[in-house]
Amino acid sequence: MYNHLDTDTTIIAPATVAGGAVMVVRLSGNRAIDIADGLFRGKKPLRNCEGYTLHYGRIVDESERTIDDVVVALFRAPHSYTGDDTVEITLHGSEYITSELLRLAINRGAKMAMPGEFTRRAFLAGKMDLSRAEAVADIIASDSMWSHNVASTQMRGGYSERLTSLRDELLRLCSLLELELDFSEEDVEFADRTTLRTTLDAIGSQIEQLTSSFALGKALKNGVNVAIVGKPNVGKSTLLNALVEEDRAMVSDIAGTTRDTIEATTTINGVRYRFVDTAGIHTTADKLEQMGIDRTHRAIANASIVIHLTTADNPTFDAVEDSDTQHHIRVVNKIDTTPAPATLSPDTLCISAKSGIGIEALRERLAATIDTSKLGTGSVVVSNMRHYAALREAYTALTSARTAMDNGLPSDLLSEDIRRVVHYLGEITGEITSDDILHSIFSHFCIGK
Ligand code: GDP
């Protein structure tokens, strides 16, 4: 395997998945144009063409046999996604044609790209910072209005700009503090302590605001897990079908039919909800059923929302309360056959999964758990675990800087803490980075991204 840190290599990979009418294969690196000219027969060689141009022609093999008619897009360094010369070849969506093209290019010296390598090169060439590069993967994976919105804000750099300005401010403070060291004999304060304290507090509250947006950001990006739990036959599968409006779960009259967990998703107000219809929690001697019940416990542990379902003839609920991480919604089903008892607590919803009564109210209740009202297009929300962890570290370092100030510690110790804050903020945008971090980020990308 070649060393993927060596950005001199010219890399190649399909940028689209097989099965469509056309495929795009991307070739990028110092030799991209030269390699492409070896395979491509157009009006004139690509080496004589300008960047940002399209060229119609043929791909030929070693014996000049035509493999396909193609359109080539030419990007010249540094004006390309990766910053290197890049050729994007649009060909007919045949696996044979694609593999022939890859083979021919590899014979001429191109190497198959590693996962995420195009984006990694874009980052290393300074075309985008790390948080923007990560957003490329998120935007491709986005499946709802809000997951798209969060990723697209991050990709356009709204988030990076905010972090960079915080970092710049902190670096300015550090240099003032460090200047004091040079004049330590004279006991001067270049960084006015009151202003310094106010600035640190302001930055602290900005970091706090970002970290506290993580729960929402995670929900918007990944969707919200909802577990539907209740005794066998209360109507969990029927409810799941009603919520997602399609026949995904198996509905039957035999108690315990839903042995396994069944998943289906739906979008409410631009947010993705992932429902898990569980096996229900009851005691059983059936081994297979017990496995389903174990999965139910796991589904509940992973859920942000738990819908507790009972029927009107037995409307009892386990005593569970909302927590920071989990909402509970109590629902009485089958009110079409048995009227709901008057003794229910006011927050209990009465529905008929079968006839559709109350389903809309339940969807509204689900939507109300995710507060997007304060978010506009372009709002900065943290949705990435790595960023969240770095922000937490930054906040800890900031707290220790504030304590250092309160205790009147000397400026060198103070500036050391502030530099740690700078370090962690820089980890997010990639000013500070290690090969391990880059590897763990880009190895999760697909090949061709
Ligand atoms: P689960 O075991 O909790 O998943 O329950 P199912 O969804 O399989 O439903 C069990 C039975 O109750 C099926 O015969 C459903 O048709 C029926 N059922 C579900 N919801 C309702 C409802 O709202 N009203 C009535 N009358 N029957 C329902």
Coordinates of C-alpha atoms and ligand atoms in Angstrom, one line a residue:
M1 CA 0.0 0.0 0.0
Y2 CA 1.3 3.5 -0.8
N3 CA 1.7 6.2 1.8
H4 CA -1.4 8.3 1.7
L5 CA 0.4 11.1 3.3
D6 CA 2.4 11.5 0.1
T7 CA 0.3 14.0 -1.7
D8 CA 2.5 13.8 -4.8
T9 CA 0.7 10.6 -5.8
T10 CA -2.1 11.0 -8.3
I11 CA -5.2 9.3 -7.0
I12 CA -8.2 7.9 -8.7
A13 CA -11.7 6.6 -7.6
P14 CA -15.3 6.5 -8.6
A15 CA -17.1 9.5 -7.1
T16 CA -20.5 8.0 -7.7
V17 CA -22.0 4.6 -6.8
A18 CA -22.6 1.9 -9.5
G19 CA -26.1 1.4 -10.9
G20 CA -26.9 4.8 -12.3
A21 CA -27.0 6.0 -15.9
V22 CA -23.7 7.6 -15.6
M23 CA -20.6 7.3 -13.3
V24 CA -18.1 10.0 -12.4
V25 CA -14.5 8.9 -11.9
R26 CA -12.2 11.4 -10.3
L27 CA -8.5 11.7 -11.0
S28 CA -6.4 14.1 -8.9
G29 CA -2.8 14.9 -8.4
N30 CA 0.3 16.3 -10.2
R31 CA 0.0 13.7 -13.0
A32 CA -3.7 13.8 -13.4
I33 CA -3.7 15.6 -16.7
D34 CA -0.8 13.6 -18.1
I35 CA -2.5 10.2 -17.1
A36 CA -5.8 11.4 -18.5
D37 CA -4.2 12.4 -21.8
G38 CA -2.9 8.8 -22.1
L39 CA -6.4 7.4 -22.2
F40 CA -8.5 10.2 -23.6
R41 CA -9.0 11.1 -27.2
G42 CA -10.7 14.4 -27.6
K43 CA -10.4 17.4 -30.0
K44 CA -7.1 18.3 -28.4
P45 CA -5.0 17.0 -25.5
L46 CA -6.1 18.2 -22.1
R47 CA -2.6 19.5 -21.4
N48 CA -3.4 22.3 -23.9
C49 CA -6.8 23.1 -22.4
E50 CA -7.7 25.6 -19.7
G51 CA -9.2 24.8 -16.3
Y52 CA -13.0 24.9 -15.8
T53 CA -13.6 23.4 -19.2
L54 CA -15.6 20.4 -20.5
H55 CA -14.3 18.1 -23.2
Y56 CA -16.1 15.4 -25.2
G57 CA -14.1 12.4 -26.4
R58 CA -13.4 8.8 -26.0
I59 CA -11.6 6.6 -23.5
V60 CA -9.3 4.1 -25.3
D61 CA -7.3 1.1 -24.1
E62 CA -3.7 0.1 -24.9
S63 CA -4.6 -0.9 -28.4
E64 CA -6.7 2.3 -29.1
R65 CA -10.0 0.3 -28.7
T66 CA -12.8 2.6 -27.6
I67 CA -14.0 1.8 -24.1
D68 CA -16.6 4.6 -23.9
D69 CA -17.7 8.0 -25.0
V70 CA -17.2 10.4 -22.2
V71 CA -17.2 14.0 -21.0
V72 CA -14.2 15.2 -19.1
A73 CA -14.2 18.1 -16.7
L74 CA -10.8 19.7 -16.3
F75 CA -9.8 21.6 -13.1
R76 CA -6.4 23.1 -12.9
A77 CA -4.5 23.6 -9.6
P78 CA -5.1 25.3 -7.3
H79 CA -8.7 25.8 -8.5
S80 CA -10.1 22.3 -7.8
Y81 CA -11.6 20.5 -4.8
T82 CA -8.3 19.0 -3.7
G83 CA -6.2 22.0 -4.8
D84 CA -4.3 19.7 -7.3
D85 CA -4.9 19.3 -11.0
T86 CA -8.1 17.2 -11.3
V87 CA -9.9 15.5 -14.1
E88 CA -13.5 14.2 -13.6
I89 CA -14.6 11.7 -16.2
T90 CA -18.3 11.2 -16.7
L91 CA -18.9 7.8 -18.4
H92 CA -21.8 5.4 -18.9
G93 CA -22.7 3.7 -15.7
S94 CA -21.3 0.3 -16.4
E95 CA -19.2 -1.5 -13.9
Y96 CA -17.1 -2.9 -16.8
I97 CA -16.3 0.5 -18.2
T98 CA -15.5 1.9 -14.8
S99 CA -13.2 -0.9 -13.9
E100 CA -11.5 -0.7 -17.3
L101 CA -10.9 3.0 -16.8
L102 CA -9.5 2.4 -13.3
R103 CA -7.2 -0.3 -14.7
L104 CA -5.9 1.9 -17.5
A105 CA -5.3 4.8 -15.2
I106 CA -3.6 2.6 -12.6
N107 CA -1.3 1.1 -15.3
R108 CA -0.3 4.7 -16.1
G109 CA 0.7 5.4 -12.5
A110 CA -2.5 6.5 -10.7
K111 CA -3.2 4.9 -7.3
M112 CA -6.6 3.9 -6.0
A113 CA -7.7 6.6 -3.5
M114 CA -8.1 5.8 0.2
P115 CA -11.4 6.5 1.9
G116 CA -11.9 10.3 2.2
E117 CA -8.6 11.0 0.5
F118 CA -9.9 13.7 -1.9
T119 CA -11.3 15.6 1.1
R120 CA -8.2 14.9 3.2
R121 CA -6.1 16.5 0.4
A122 CA -8.4 19.4 0.2
F123 CA -7.9 19.9 3.9
L124 CA -4.1 19.5 3.7
A125 CA -4.0 22.0 0.8
G126 CA -5.8 24.5 3.0
K127 CA -8.9 24.5 0.8
M128 CA -11.1 23.9 3.8
D129 CA -10.6 23.6 7.5
L130 CA -11.2 20.3 9.3
S131 CA -14.7 21.0 10.6
R132 CA -15.7 21.9 7.0
A133 CA -14.1 18.8 5.7
E134 CA -16.1 16.7 8.2
A135 CA -19.3 18.5 7.1
V136 CA -18.8 17.1 3.6
A137 CA -19.5 13.6 4.9
D138 CA -22.4 14.9 7.0
I139 CA -24.0 16.7 4.0
I140 CA -23.8 13.6 1.9
A141 CA -25.4 11.6 4.7
S142 CA -28.1 14.2 5.4
D143 CA -31.6 12.8 5.1
S144 CA -33.8 15.6 6.5
M145 CA -34.1 19.3 6.2
W146 CA -32.4 19.9 9.6
S147 CA -29.6 17.4 9.2
H148 CA -28.9 19.1 5.9
N149 CA -29.1 22.6 7.5
V150 CA -26.7 21.8 10.2
A151 CA -24.2 20.2 7.9
S152 CA -24.4 22.9 5.3
T153 CA -23.9 25.7 7.8
Q154 CA -20.8 23.8 9.0
M155 CA -19.6 23.2 5.5
R156 CA -20.0 26.9 4.6
G157 CA -17.8 27.7 7.6
G158 CA -20.2 29.5 9.9
Y159 CA -19.0 27.4 12.8
S160 CA -15.3 27.7 11.9
E161 CA -15.5 31.5 11.7
R162 CA -16.9 31.7 15.2
L163 CA -14.2 29.5 16.6
T164 CA -11.4 31.2 14.7
S165 CA -12.5 34.6 16.1
L166 CA -12.6 33.2 19.7
R167 CA -9.1 31.7 19.1
D168 CA -7.7 35.0 17.7
E169 CA -9.0 36.9 20.7
L170 CA -7.4 34.3 23.1
L171 CA -4.1 34.4 21.2
R172 CA -4.1 38.2 21.5
L173 CA -4.6 37.9 25.2
C174 CA -1.8 35.3 25.5
S175 CA 0.7 37.5 23.7
L176 CA -0.1 40.4 26.0
L177 CA 0.4 38.2 29.0
E178 CA 3.6 36.8 27.6
L179 CA 4.8 40.3 26.9
E180 CA 4.5 40.9 30.7
L181 CA 7.0 38.2 31.3
D182 CA 9.6 40.1 29.2
F183 CA 9.1 43.1 31.5
S184 CA 8.8 41.1 34.7
E185 CA 11.3 43.3 36.5
E186 CA 9.1 46.3 36.0
D187 CA 5.8 44.8 37.3
V188 CA 3.7 46.0 34.4
E189 CA 0.3 44.7 33.3
F190 CA -0.2 44.9 29.5
A191 CA -3.4 42.8 29.8
D192 CA -5.8 44.8 31.9
R193 CA -7.1 42.2 34.4
T194 CA -10.7 43.5 34.4
T195 CA -10.9 43.4 30.6
L196 CA -9.2 40.0 30.6
R197 CA -11.7 38.6 33.0
T198 CA -14.7 40.0 31.1
T199 CA -13.3 38.6 27.8
L200 CA -12.7 35.1 29.4
D201 CA -16.2 35.1 30.7
A202 CA -17.6 36.1 27.4
I203 CA -15.7 33.4 25.6
G204 CA -16.7 30.9 28.3
S205 CA -20.4 31.6 27.7
Q206 CA -19.9 31.3 24.0
I207 CA -18.3 27.9 24.5
E208 CA -21.0 26.9 26.9
Q209 CA -23.6 27.9 24.3
L210 CA -22.0 25.7 21.7
T211 CA -21.6 22.7 24.0
S212 CA -25.2 23.0 25.1
S213 CA -26.4 22.9 21.5
F214 CA -24.9 19.4 21.1
A215 CA -28.0 17.5 22.3
L216 CA -30.1 19.3 19.7
G217 CA -27.4 19.1 17.1
K218 CA -27.0 15.4 17.5
A219 CA -30.8 14.9 17.2
L220 CA -30.9 17.0 14.1
K221 CA -28.0 15.3 12.5
N222 CA -28.6 11.6 13.4
G223 CA -32.4 11.7 13.9
V224 CA -34.3 11.0 17.1
N225 CA -34.6 7.5 18.5
V226 CA -38.1 6.7 19.7
A227 CA -38.8 3.4 21.5
I228 CA -42.4 2.2 21.5
V229 CA -42.9 -0.1 24.6
G230 CA -45.8 -1.9 26.1
K231 CA -47.3 -5.3 26.8
P232 CA -47.9 -7.7 23.9
N233 CA -51.0 -6.9 21.8
V234 CA -51.5 -3.3 23.0
G235 CA -50.9 -2.1 19.4
K236 CA -47.3 -1.2 19.2
S237 CA -46.8 -2.4 15.6
T238 CA -50.0 -0.8 14.5
L239 CA -48.9 2.5 16.1
L240 CA -45.6 2.3 14.4
N241 CA -47.3 1.7 11.0
A242 CA -49.7 4.6 11.7
L243 CA -46.7 6.9 12.6
V244 CA -44.7 6.1 9.5
E245 CA -47.8 5.6 7.3
E246 CA -46.6 2.4 5.7
D247 CA -46.9 -1.2 6.4
R248 CA -43.5 -2.0 7.9
A249 CA -44.3 -4.0 11.0
M250 CA -46.2 -7.2 11.1
V251 CA -49.6 -6.8 12.9
S252 CA -51.3 -9.9 14.3
D253 CA -53.6 -10.9 17.1
I254 CA -51.2 -13.3 18.7
A255 CA -49.5 -11.8 21.8
G256 CA -45.8 -11.6 21.4
T257 CA -45.8 -11.5 17.6
T258 CA -43.3 -8.7 17.3
R259 CA -40.4 -10.8 18.6
D260 CA -37.7 -8.7 17.2
T261 CA -37.3 -5.0 17.2
I262 CA -38.6 -3.3 14.1
E263 CA -37.4 0.0 12.9
A264 CA -39.0 2.6 10.6
T265 CA -38.4 6.3 10.2
T266 CA -40.4 9.3 9.4
T267 CA -39.8 13.0 9.2
I268 CA -41.7 15.5 11.3
N269 CA -41.0 19.2 10.9
G270 CA -37.8 18.5 9.1
V271 CA -36.4 16.2 11.8
R272 CA -36.0 12.5 11.3
Y273 CA -37.5 10.2 13.9
R274 CA -36.4 6.6 14.1
F275 CA -39.1 4.4 15.7
V276 CA -38.2 1.1 17.3
D277 CA -41.2 -1.2 17.8
T278 CA -40.0 -3.4 20.6
A279 CA -40.9 -6.9 21.7
G280 CA -42.6 -5.5 24.8
I281 CA -41.4 -6.3 28.3
H282 CA -42.9 -9.4 29.8
T283 CA -41.6 -12.6 31.3
T284 CA -41.3 -15.5 28.9
A285 CA -39.7 -18.9 28.8
D286 CA -39.3 -18.7 25.0
K287 CA -35.6 -18.1 24.3
L288 CA -36.2 -16.3 21.0
E289 CA -38.7 -14.0 22.6
Q290 CA -36.3 -13.3 25.5
M291 CA -33.7 -12.2 23.0
G292 CA -36.3 -9.7 21.6
I293 CA -37.0 -8.5 25.2
D294 CA -33.3 -8.0 25.8
R295 CA -33.2 -5.9 22.6
T296 CA -36.2 -3.9 24.0
H297 CA -34.1 -2.9 27.0
R298 CA -31.3 -1.8 24.7
A299 CA -33.7 0.1 22.5
I300 CA -35.1 1.9 25.5
A301 CA -31.6 2.8 26.7
N302 CA -30.7 4.3 23.3
A303 CA -34.0 6.2 22.9
S304 CA -34.4 9.9 23.4
I305 CA -38.1 9.4 23.5
V306 CA -40.0 6.5 25.0
I307 CA -43.7 6.0 24.0
H308 CA -45.4 3.9 26.7
L309 CA -48.4 2.3 25.2
T310 CA -51.3 0.6 27.0
T311 CA -54.9 0.0 26.3
A312 CA -58.0 1.8 27.7
D313 CA -59.1 -1.4 29.6
N314 CA -55.8 -1.4 31.5
P315 CA -54.4 2.1 31.5
T316 CA -51.5 1.7 34.0
F317 CA -48.0 3.0 33.3
D318 CA -44.7 2.4 35.0
A319 CA -43.5 5.4 37.1
V320 CA -40.9 7.1 34.8
E321 CA -40.0 10.7 34.7
D322 CA -38.5 12.9 31.9
S323 CA -34.8 13.4 32.3
D324 CA -32.3 15.6 30.5
T325 CA -31.7 12.8 28.0
Q326 CA -35.1 11.1 27.8
H327 CA -38.7 12.1 27.3
H328 CA -41.6 9.8 28.2
I329 CA -44.9 10.0 26.4
R330 CA -47.8 8.0 27.9
V331 CA -50.4 6.8 25.4
V332 CA -53.6 4.9 25.8
N333 CA -54.6 3.0 22.6
K334 CA -57.7 1.4 21.2
I335 CA -60.1 4.2 22.4
D336 CA -62.2 3.3 19.4
T337 CA -63.5 0.2 21.3
T338 CA -63.1 1.2 24.9
P339 CA -63.5 4.8 26.0
A340 CA -60.6 6.3 27.8
P341 CA -61.1 6.3 31.6
A342 CA -61.6 9.8 33.2
T343 CA -58.8 9.2 35.7
L344 CA -55.9 9.6 33.4
S345 CA -53.2 12.2 34.0
P346 CA -53.7 15.2 31.7
D347 CA -50.5 14.6 29.8
T348 CA -51.7 11.1 28.7
L349 CA -52.6 10.9 25.0
C350 CA -55.6 8.8 24.0
I351 CA -55.4 7.3 20.5
S352 CA -56.6 4.7 18.2
A353 CA -53.7 3.4 16.2
K354 CA -56.0 1.5 14.0
S355 CA -58.4 4.3 13.1
G356 CA -55.9 7.1 13.3
I357 CA -57.5 9.0 16.1
G358 CA -54.9 11.1 18.0
I359 CA -52.0 10.2 15.7
E360 CA -51.5 13.8 14.7
A361 CA -51.5 14.9 18.3
L362 CA -48.9 12.3 19.0
R363 CA -46.8 13.5 16.1
E364 CA -47.1 17.0 17.5
R365 CA -46.0 15.8 20.9
L366 CA -42.9 14.1 19.3
A367 CA -42.1 17.3 17.4
A368 CA -42.4 19.4 20.6
T369 CA -39.4 17.5 22.2
I370 CA -37.1 19.0 19.6
D371 CA -37.1 22.8 19.9
T372 CA -36.0 24.2 16.5
S373 CA -37.9 27.4 17.0
K374 CA -34.8 29.4 17.9
L375 CA -32.8 28.1 15.0
G376 CA -32.8 29.9 11.7
T377 CA -31.0 28.9 8.5
G378 CA -27.3 29.2 9.3
S379 CA -27.6 28.8 13.1
V380 CA -24.5 27.3 14.6
V381 CA -25.2 24.0 16.2
V382 CA -22.6 21.5 17.3
S383 CA -23.5 18.1 15.9
N384 CA -20.1 16.3 16.0
M385 CA -18.9 14.3 19.0
R386 CA -15.3 15.1 18.3
H387 CA -16.1 18.9 18.4
Y388 CA -18.2 18.5 21.5
A389 CA -15.3 16.7 23.3
A390 CA -12.8 19.4 22.3
L391 CA -15.2 22.2 23.4
R392 CA -15.6 20.5 26.8
E393 CA -11.8 20.3 27.1
A394 CA -11.6 24.0 26.1
Y395 CA -14.1 24.9 28.7
T396 CA -12.2 23.0 31.4
A397 CA -9.0 24.9 30.5
L398 CA -10.9 28.1 30.5
T399 CA -12.3 27.4 33.9
S400 CA -8.8 26.8 35.2
A401 CA -7.6 30.1 33.7
R402 CA -10.4 31.9 35.5
T403 CA -9.5 30.2 38.8
A404 CA -5.8 31.1 38.1
M405 CA -6.9 34.7 37.8
D406 CA -9.0 34.7 40.9
N407 CA -6.1 33.3 42.8
G408 CA -3.8 36.0 41.5
L409 CA -1.4 33.4 39.8
P410 CA 1.4 34.9 37.7
S411 CA 0.8 35.7 34.0
D412 CA 2.9 32.7 32.7
L413 CA 0.6 30.2 34.4
L414 CA -2.4 32.1 33.2
S415 CA -1.2 32.2 29.7
E416 CA -0.5 28.5 29.8
D417 CA -4.2 27.8 30.6
I418 CA -5.4 30.1 27.9
R419 CA -3.0 28.4 25.4
R420 CA -4.7 25.1 26.3
V421 CA -8.1 26.7 25.4
V422 CA -6.6 27.9 22.1
H423 CA -5.2 24.4 21.5
Y424 CA -8.6 22.6 21.9
L425 CA -10.4 25.2 19.8
G426 CA -7.8 24.7 17.1
E427 CA -8.3 20.9 17.2
I428 CA -11.8 21.5 15.9
T429 CA -10.9 23.5 12.9
G430 CA -7.7 21.5 12.4
E431 CA -5.1 24.2 13.2
I432 CA -3.8 21.7 15.7
T433 CA -4.0 18.2 14.4
S434 CA -2.3 14.8 14.5
D435 CA -2.1 12.1 12.0
D436 CA -4.2 9.9 14.2
I437 CA -7.0 12.4 14.3
L438 CA -7.0 12.8 10.5
H439 CA -6.9 9.1 10.1
S440 CA -9.9 8.5 12.3
I441 CA -11.9 11.2 10.6
F442 CA -11.2 10.4 7.0
S443 CA -11.2 6.6 7.3
H444 CA -15.0 6.9 7.9
F445 CA -15.5 8.6 4.6
C446 CA -16.3 6.5 1.5
I447 CA -13.7 6.0 -1.2
G448 CA -14.1 8.8 -3.8
K449 CA -15.1 11.5 -1.3
Ligands
GDP1 P1 -48.3 -5.3 19.5 O1 -48.2 -6.7 20.0 O2 -48.3 -4.4 20.7 O3 -47.3 -4.9 18.5 O4 -49.8 -5.1 18.9 P2 -50.3 -5.1 17.4 O5 -50.0 -3.8 16.8 O6 -49.8 -6.4 16.7 O7 -51.8 -5.2 17.6 C1 -52.5 -6.2 18.3 C2 -54.0 -6.3 17.8 O8 -54.6 -5.1 18.3 C3 -54.1 -6.3 16.3 O9 -55.2 -7.2 16.0 C4 -54.5 -4.9 16.0 O10 -55.3 -4.8 14.8 C5 -55.2 -4.4 17.2 N1 -55.2 -3.0 17.3 C6 -54.1 -2.2 17.3 N2 -54.5 -0.9 17.5 C7 -55.8 -0.9 17.6 C8 -56.8 0.2 17.8 O11 -56.5 1.3 17.9 N3 -58.1 -0.2 17.9 C9 -58.5 -1.5 17.8 N4 -59.8 -1.8 17.9 N5 -57.6 -2.5 17.6 C10 -56.3 -2.2 17.5

